[in-house]
mmCIF file of C-alpha atoms in Angstrom:
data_model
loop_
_atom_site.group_PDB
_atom_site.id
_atom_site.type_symbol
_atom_site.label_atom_id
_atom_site.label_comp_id
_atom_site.label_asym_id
_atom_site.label_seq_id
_atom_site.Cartn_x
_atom_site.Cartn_y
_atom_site.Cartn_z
ATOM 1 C CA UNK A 1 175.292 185.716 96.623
ATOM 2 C CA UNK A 2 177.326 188.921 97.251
ATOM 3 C CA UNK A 3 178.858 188.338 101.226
ATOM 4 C CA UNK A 4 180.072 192.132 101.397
ATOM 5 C CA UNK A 5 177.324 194.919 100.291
ATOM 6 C CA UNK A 6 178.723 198.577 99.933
ATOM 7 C CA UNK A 7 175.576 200.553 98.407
ATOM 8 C CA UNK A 8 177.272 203.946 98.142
ATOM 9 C CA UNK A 9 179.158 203.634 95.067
ATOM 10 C CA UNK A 10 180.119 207.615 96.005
ATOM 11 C CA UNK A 11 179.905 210.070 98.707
ATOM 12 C CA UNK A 12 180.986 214.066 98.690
ATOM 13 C CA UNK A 13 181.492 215.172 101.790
ATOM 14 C CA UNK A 14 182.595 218.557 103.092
ATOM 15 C CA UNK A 15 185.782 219.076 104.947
ATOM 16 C CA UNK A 16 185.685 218.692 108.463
ATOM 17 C CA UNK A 17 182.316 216.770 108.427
ATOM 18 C CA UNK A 18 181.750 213.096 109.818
ATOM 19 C CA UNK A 19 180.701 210.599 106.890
ATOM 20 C CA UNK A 20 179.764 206.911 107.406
ATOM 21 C CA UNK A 21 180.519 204.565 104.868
ATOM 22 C CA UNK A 22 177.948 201.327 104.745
ATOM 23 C CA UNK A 23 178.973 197.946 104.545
ATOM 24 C CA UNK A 24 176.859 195.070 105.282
ATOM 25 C CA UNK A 25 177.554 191.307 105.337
ATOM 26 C CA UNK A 26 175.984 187.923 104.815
ATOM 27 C CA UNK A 27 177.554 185.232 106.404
ATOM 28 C CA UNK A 28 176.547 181.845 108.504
ATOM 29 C CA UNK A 29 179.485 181.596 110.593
ATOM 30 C CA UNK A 30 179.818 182.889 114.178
ATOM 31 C CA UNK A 31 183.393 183.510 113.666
ATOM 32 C CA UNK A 32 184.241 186.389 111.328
ATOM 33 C CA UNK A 33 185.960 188.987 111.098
ATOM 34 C CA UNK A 34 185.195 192.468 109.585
ATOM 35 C CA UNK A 35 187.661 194.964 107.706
ATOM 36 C CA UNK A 36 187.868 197.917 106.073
ATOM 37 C CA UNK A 37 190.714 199.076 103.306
ATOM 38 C CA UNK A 38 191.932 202.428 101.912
ATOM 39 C CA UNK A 39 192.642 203.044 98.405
ATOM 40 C CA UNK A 40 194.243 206.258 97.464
ATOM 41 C CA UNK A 41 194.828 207.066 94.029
ATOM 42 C CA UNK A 42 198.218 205.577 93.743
ATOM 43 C CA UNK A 43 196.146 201.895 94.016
ATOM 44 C CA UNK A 44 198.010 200.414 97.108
ATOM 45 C CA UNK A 45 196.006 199.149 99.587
ATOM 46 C CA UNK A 46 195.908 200.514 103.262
ATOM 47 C CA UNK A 47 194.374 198.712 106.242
ATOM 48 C CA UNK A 48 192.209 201.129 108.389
ATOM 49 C CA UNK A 49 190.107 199.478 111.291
ATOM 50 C CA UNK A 50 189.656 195.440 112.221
ATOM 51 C CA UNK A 51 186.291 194.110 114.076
ATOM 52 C CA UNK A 52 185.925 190.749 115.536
ATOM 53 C CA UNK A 53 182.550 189.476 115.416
ATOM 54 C CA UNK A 54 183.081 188.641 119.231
ATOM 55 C CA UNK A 55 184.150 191.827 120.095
ATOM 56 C CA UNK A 56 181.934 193.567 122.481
ATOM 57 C CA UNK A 57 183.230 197.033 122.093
ATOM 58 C CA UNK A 58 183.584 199.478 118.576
ATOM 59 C CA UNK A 59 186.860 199.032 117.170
ATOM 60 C CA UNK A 60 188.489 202.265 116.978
ATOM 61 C CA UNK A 61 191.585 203.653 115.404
ATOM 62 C CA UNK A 62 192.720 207.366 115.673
ATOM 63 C CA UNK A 63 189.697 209.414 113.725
ATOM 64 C CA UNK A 64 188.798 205.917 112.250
ATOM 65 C CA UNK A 65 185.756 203.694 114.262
ATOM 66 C CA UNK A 66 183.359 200.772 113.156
ATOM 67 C CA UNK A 67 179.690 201.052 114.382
ATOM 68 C CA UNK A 68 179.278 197.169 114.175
ATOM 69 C CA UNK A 69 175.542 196.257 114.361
ATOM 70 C CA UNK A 70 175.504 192.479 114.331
ATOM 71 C CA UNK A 71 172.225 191.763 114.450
ATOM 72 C CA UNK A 72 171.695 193.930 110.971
ATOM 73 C CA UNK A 73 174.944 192.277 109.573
ATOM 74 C CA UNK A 74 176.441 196.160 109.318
ATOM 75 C CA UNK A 75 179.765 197.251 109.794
ATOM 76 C CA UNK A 76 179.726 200.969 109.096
ATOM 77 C CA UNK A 77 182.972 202.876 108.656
ATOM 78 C CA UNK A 78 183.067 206.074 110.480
ATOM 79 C CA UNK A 79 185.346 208.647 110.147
ATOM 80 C CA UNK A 80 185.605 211.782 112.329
ATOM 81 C CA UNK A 81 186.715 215.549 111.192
ATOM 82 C CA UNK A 82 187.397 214.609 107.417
ATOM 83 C CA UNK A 83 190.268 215.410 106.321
ATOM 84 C CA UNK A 84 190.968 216.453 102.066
ATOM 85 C CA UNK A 85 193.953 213.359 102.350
ATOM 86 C CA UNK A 86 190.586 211.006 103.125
ATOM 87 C CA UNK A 87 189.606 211.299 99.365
ATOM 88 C CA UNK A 88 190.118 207.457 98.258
ATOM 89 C CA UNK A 89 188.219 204.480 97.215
ATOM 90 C CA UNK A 90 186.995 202.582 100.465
ATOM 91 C CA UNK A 91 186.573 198.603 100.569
ATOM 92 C CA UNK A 92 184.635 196.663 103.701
ATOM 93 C CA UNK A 93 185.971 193.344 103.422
ATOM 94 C CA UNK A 94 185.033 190.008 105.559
ATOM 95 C CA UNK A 95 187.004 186.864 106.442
ATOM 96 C CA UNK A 96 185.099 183.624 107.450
ATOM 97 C CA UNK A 97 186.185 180.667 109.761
ATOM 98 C CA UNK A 98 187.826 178.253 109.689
ATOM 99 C CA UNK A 99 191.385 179.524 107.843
ATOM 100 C CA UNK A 100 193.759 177.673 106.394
ATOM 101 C CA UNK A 101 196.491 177.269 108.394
ATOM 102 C CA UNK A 102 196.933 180.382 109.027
ATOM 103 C CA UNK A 103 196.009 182.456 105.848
ATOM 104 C CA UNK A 104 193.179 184.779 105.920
ATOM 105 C CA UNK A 105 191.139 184.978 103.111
ATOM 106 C CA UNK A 106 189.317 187.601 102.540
ATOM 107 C CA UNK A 107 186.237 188.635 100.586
ATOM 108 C CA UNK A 108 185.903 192.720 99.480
ATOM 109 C CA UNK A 109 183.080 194.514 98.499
ATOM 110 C CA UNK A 110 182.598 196.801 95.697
ATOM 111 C CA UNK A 111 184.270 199.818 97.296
ATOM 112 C CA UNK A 112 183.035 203.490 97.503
ATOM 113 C CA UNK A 113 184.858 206.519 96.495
ATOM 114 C CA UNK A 114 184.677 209.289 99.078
ATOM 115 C CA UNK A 115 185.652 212.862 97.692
ATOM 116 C CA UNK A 116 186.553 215.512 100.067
ATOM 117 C CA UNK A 117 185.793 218.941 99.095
ATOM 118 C CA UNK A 118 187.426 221.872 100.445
ATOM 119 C CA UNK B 1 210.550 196.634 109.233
ATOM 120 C CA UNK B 2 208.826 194.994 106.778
ATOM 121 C CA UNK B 3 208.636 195.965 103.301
ATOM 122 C CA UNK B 4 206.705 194.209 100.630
ATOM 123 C CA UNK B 5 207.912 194.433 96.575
ATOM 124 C CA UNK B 6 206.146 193.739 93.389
ATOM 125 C CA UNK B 7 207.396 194.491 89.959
ATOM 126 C CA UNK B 8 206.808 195.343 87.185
ATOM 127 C CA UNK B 9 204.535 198.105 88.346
ATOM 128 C CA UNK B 10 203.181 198.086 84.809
ATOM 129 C CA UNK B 11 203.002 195.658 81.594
ATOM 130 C CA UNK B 12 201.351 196.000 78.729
ATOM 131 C CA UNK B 13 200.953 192.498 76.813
ATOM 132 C CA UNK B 14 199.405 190.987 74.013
ATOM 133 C CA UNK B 15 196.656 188.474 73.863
ATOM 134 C CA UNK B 16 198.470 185.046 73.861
ATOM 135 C CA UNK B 17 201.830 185.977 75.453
ATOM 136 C CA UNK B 18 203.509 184.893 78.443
ATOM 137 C CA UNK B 19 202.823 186.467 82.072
ATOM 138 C CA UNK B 20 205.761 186.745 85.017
ATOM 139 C CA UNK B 21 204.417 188.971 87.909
ATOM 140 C CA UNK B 22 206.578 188.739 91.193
ATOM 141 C CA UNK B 23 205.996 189.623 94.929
ATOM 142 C CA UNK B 24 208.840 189.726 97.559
ATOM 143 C CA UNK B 25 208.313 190.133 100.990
ATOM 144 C CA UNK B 26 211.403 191.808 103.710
ATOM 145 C CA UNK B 27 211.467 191.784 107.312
ATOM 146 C CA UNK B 28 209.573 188.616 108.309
ATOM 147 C CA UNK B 29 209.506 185.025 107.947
ATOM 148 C CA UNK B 30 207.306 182.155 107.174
ATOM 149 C CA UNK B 31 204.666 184.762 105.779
ATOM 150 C CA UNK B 32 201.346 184.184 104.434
ATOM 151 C CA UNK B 33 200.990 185.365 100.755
ATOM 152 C CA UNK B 34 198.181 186.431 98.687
ATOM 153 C CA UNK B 35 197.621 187.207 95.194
ATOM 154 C CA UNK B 36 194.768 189.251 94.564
ATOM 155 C CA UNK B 37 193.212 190.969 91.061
ATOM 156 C CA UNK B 38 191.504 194.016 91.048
ATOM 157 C CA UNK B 39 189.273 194.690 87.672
ATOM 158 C CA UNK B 40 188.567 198.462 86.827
ATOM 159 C CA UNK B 41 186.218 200.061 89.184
ATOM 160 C CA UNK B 42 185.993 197.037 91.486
ATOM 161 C CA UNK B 43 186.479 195.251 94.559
ATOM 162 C CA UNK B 44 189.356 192.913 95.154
ATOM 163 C CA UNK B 45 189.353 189.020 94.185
ATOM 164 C CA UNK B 46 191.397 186.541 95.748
ATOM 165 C CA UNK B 47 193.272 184.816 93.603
ATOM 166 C CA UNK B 48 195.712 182.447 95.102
ATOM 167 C CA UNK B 49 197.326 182.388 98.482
ATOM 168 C CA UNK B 50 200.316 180.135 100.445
ATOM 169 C CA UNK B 51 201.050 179.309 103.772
ATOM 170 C CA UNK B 52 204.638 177.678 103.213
ATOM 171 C CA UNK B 53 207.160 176.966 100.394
ATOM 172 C CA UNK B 54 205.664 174.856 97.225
ATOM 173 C CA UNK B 55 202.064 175.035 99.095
ATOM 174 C CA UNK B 56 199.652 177.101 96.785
ATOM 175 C CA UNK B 57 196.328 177.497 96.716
ATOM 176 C CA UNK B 58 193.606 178.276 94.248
ATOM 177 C CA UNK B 59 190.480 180.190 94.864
ATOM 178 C CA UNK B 60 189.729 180.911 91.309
ATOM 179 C CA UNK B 61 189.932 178.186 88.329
ATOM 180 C CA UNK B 62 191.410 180.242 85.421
ATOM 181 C CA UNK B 63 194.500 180.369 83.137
ATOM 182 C CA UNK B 64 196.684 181.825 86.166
ATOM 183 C CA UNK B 65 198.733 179.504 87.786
ATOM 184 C CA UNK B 66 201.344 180.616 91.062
ATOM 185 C CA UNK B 67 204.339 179.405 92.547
ATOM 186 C CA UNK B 68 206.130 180.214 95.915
ATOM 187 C CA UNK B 69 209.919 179.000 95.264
ATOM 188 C CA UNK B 70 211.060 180.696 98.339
ATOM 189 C CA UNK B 71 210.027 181.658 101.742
ATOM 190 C CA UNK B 72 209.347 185.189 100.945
ATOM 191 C CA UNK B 73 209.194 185.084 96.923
ATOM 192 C CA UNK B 74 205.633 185.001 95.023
ATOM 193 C CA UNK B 75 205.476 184.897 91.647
ATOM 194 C CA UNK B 76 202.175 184.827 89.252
ATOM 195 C CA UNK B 77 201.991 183.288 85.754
ATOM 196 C CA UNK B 78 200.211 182.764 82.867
ATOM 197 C CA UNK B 79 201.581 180.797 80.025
ATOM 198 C CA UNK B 80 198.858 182.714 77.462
ATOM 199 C CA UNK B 81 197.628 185.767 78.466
ATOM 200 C CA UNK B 82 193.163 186.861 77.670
ATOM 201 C CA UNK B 83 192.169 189.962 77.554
ATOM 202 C CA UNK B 84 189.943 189.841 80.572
ATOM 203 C CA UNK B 85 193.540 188.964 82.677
ATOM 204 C CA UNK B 86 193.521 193.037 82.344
ATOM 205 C CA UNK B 87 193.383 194.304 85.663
ATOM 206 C CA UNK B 88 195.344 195.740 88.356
ATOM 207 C CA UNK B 89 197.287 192.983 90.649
ATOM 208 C CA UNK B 90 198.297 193.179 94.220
ATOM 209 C CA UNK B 91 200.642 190.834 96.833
ATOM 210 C CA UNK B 92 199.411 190.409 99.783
ATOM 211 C CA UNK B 93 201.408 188.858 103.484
ATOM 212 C CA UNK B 94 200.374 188.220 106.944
ATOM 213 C CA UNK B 95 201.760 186.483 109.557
ATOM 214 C CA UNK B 96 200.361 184.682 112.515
ATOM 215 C CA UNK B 97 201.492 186.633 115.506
ATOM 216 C CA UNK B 98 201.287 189.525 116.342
ATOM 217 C CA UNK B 99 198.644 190.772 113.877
ATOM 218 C CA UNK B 100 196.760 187.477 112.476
ATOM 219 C CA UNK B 101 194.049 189.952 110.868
ATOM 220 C CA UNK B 102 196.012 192.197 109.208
ATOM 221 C CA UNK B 103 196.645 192.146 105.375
ATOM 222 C CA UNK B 104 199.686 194.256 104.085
ATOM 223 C CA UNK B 105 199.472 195.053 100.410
ATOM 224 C CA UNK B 106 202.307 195.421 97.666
ATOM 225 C CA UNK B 107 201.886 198.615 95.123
ATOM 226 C CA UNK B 108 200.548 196.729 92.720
ATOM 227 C CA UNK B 109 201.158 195.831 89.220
ATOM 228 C CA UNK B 110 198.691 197.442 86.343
ATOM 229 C CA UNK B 111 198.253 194.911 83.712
ATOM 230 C CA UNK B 112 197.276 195.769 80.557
ATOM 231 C CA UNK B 113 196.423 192.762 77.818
ATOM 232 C CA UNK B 114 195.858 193.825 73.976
#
């Protein structure tokens, strides 16, 4: 069963507009965590925004914020005042208890590519 | 600060040949390391991962096989390469403390088997 669900496989979105990626989840465990990735063009992976699932507040991070709904098992990606350097392929991403010593492994979903138009 | 390599950035190989991809980490010790695949158009996979020298683990059974000879060395292997081991491969460390959450990603290596 997929864990991580991204249904927009693409979004256009206007420069200087808000967008919200979607990203739901599927897991049993109360202690997860949720993340989400940036992939520009050039294929390396940046890490954005981190949410707990026992964090009570939004995580935030500059223009970057998570609206994490846990009772719908949604972590949206939110990002104010797009910018044309947001154009990338996006990737929600989940890591279940317990790790391994240490390591976190990590489950992505299928990405969506967000194109900023000027 | 701490810098993450991976090279060759690209191969192109035949069906049946041998595979040597390698990740090495600067700027931190005892690191967590991850190899992950990415197919075209797709989300990442986690391959293998380690949390010390000569510990490996598998996440997916396949003809890929990993090794971690040093503290901050990762290397990824194949002794006979398929076509669907096409795909674009990244390196992956964390540590502990300060950041146990955070994944920091090598540039990749595109691998292309014909």
């Amino acid at each position: 069963a997929q864990k991580i669900t991204q249904t927009q496989p693409g979004m256009f979105v206007q420069e200087k507009e808000a967008v919200t990626l979607d990203c739901t989840y599927d897991t049993s465990d109360p202690s997860y965590g949720l993340f989400w990735y940036k992939q520009p063009s050039s294929g390396e992976m940046i890490f954005l925004i981190y949410q707990g699932s026992y964090d009570q507040q939004n995580a935030t991070e500059g223009r970057y914020s998570l609206n994490f709904q846990k009772a719908r098992k949604s972590a949206n990606l939110v990002i104010s005042a797009s910018q044309l350097g947001d154009s990338a392929m996006y990737f929600c991403a989940m890591r279940e208890a317990p790790w391994d010593q240490g390591a976190q492994k990590l489950v992505f979903g299928q990405g969506t590519r967000l194109t900023i138009n000027p | 600060s701490q810098t993450i390599h991976q090279w060759p950035a690209t191969l192109v190989q035949p069906v049946g040949s041998p595979l040597s991809l390698e990740c090495t980490v600067e700027g931190t010790s005892n690191p967590n390391l991850y190899w992950y695949r990415q197919a075209a158009g797709r989300g990442l996979q986690l391959l293998f991962y380690s949390v010390g020298i000569g510990q490996i683990s598998s996440e997916v059974p396949q003809n890929l096989s990993a090794s971690r000879p040093q503290d901050r060395q990762f290397i990824l292997s194949s002794k006979k390469l398929l076509l669907s081991d096409s795909g674009f491969y990244l390196c992956a460390w964390s540590v502990d403390y300060p950041h146990p959450y955070e994944q920091y990603f090598g540039p990749g290596t595109r691998l292309t088997v014909t």
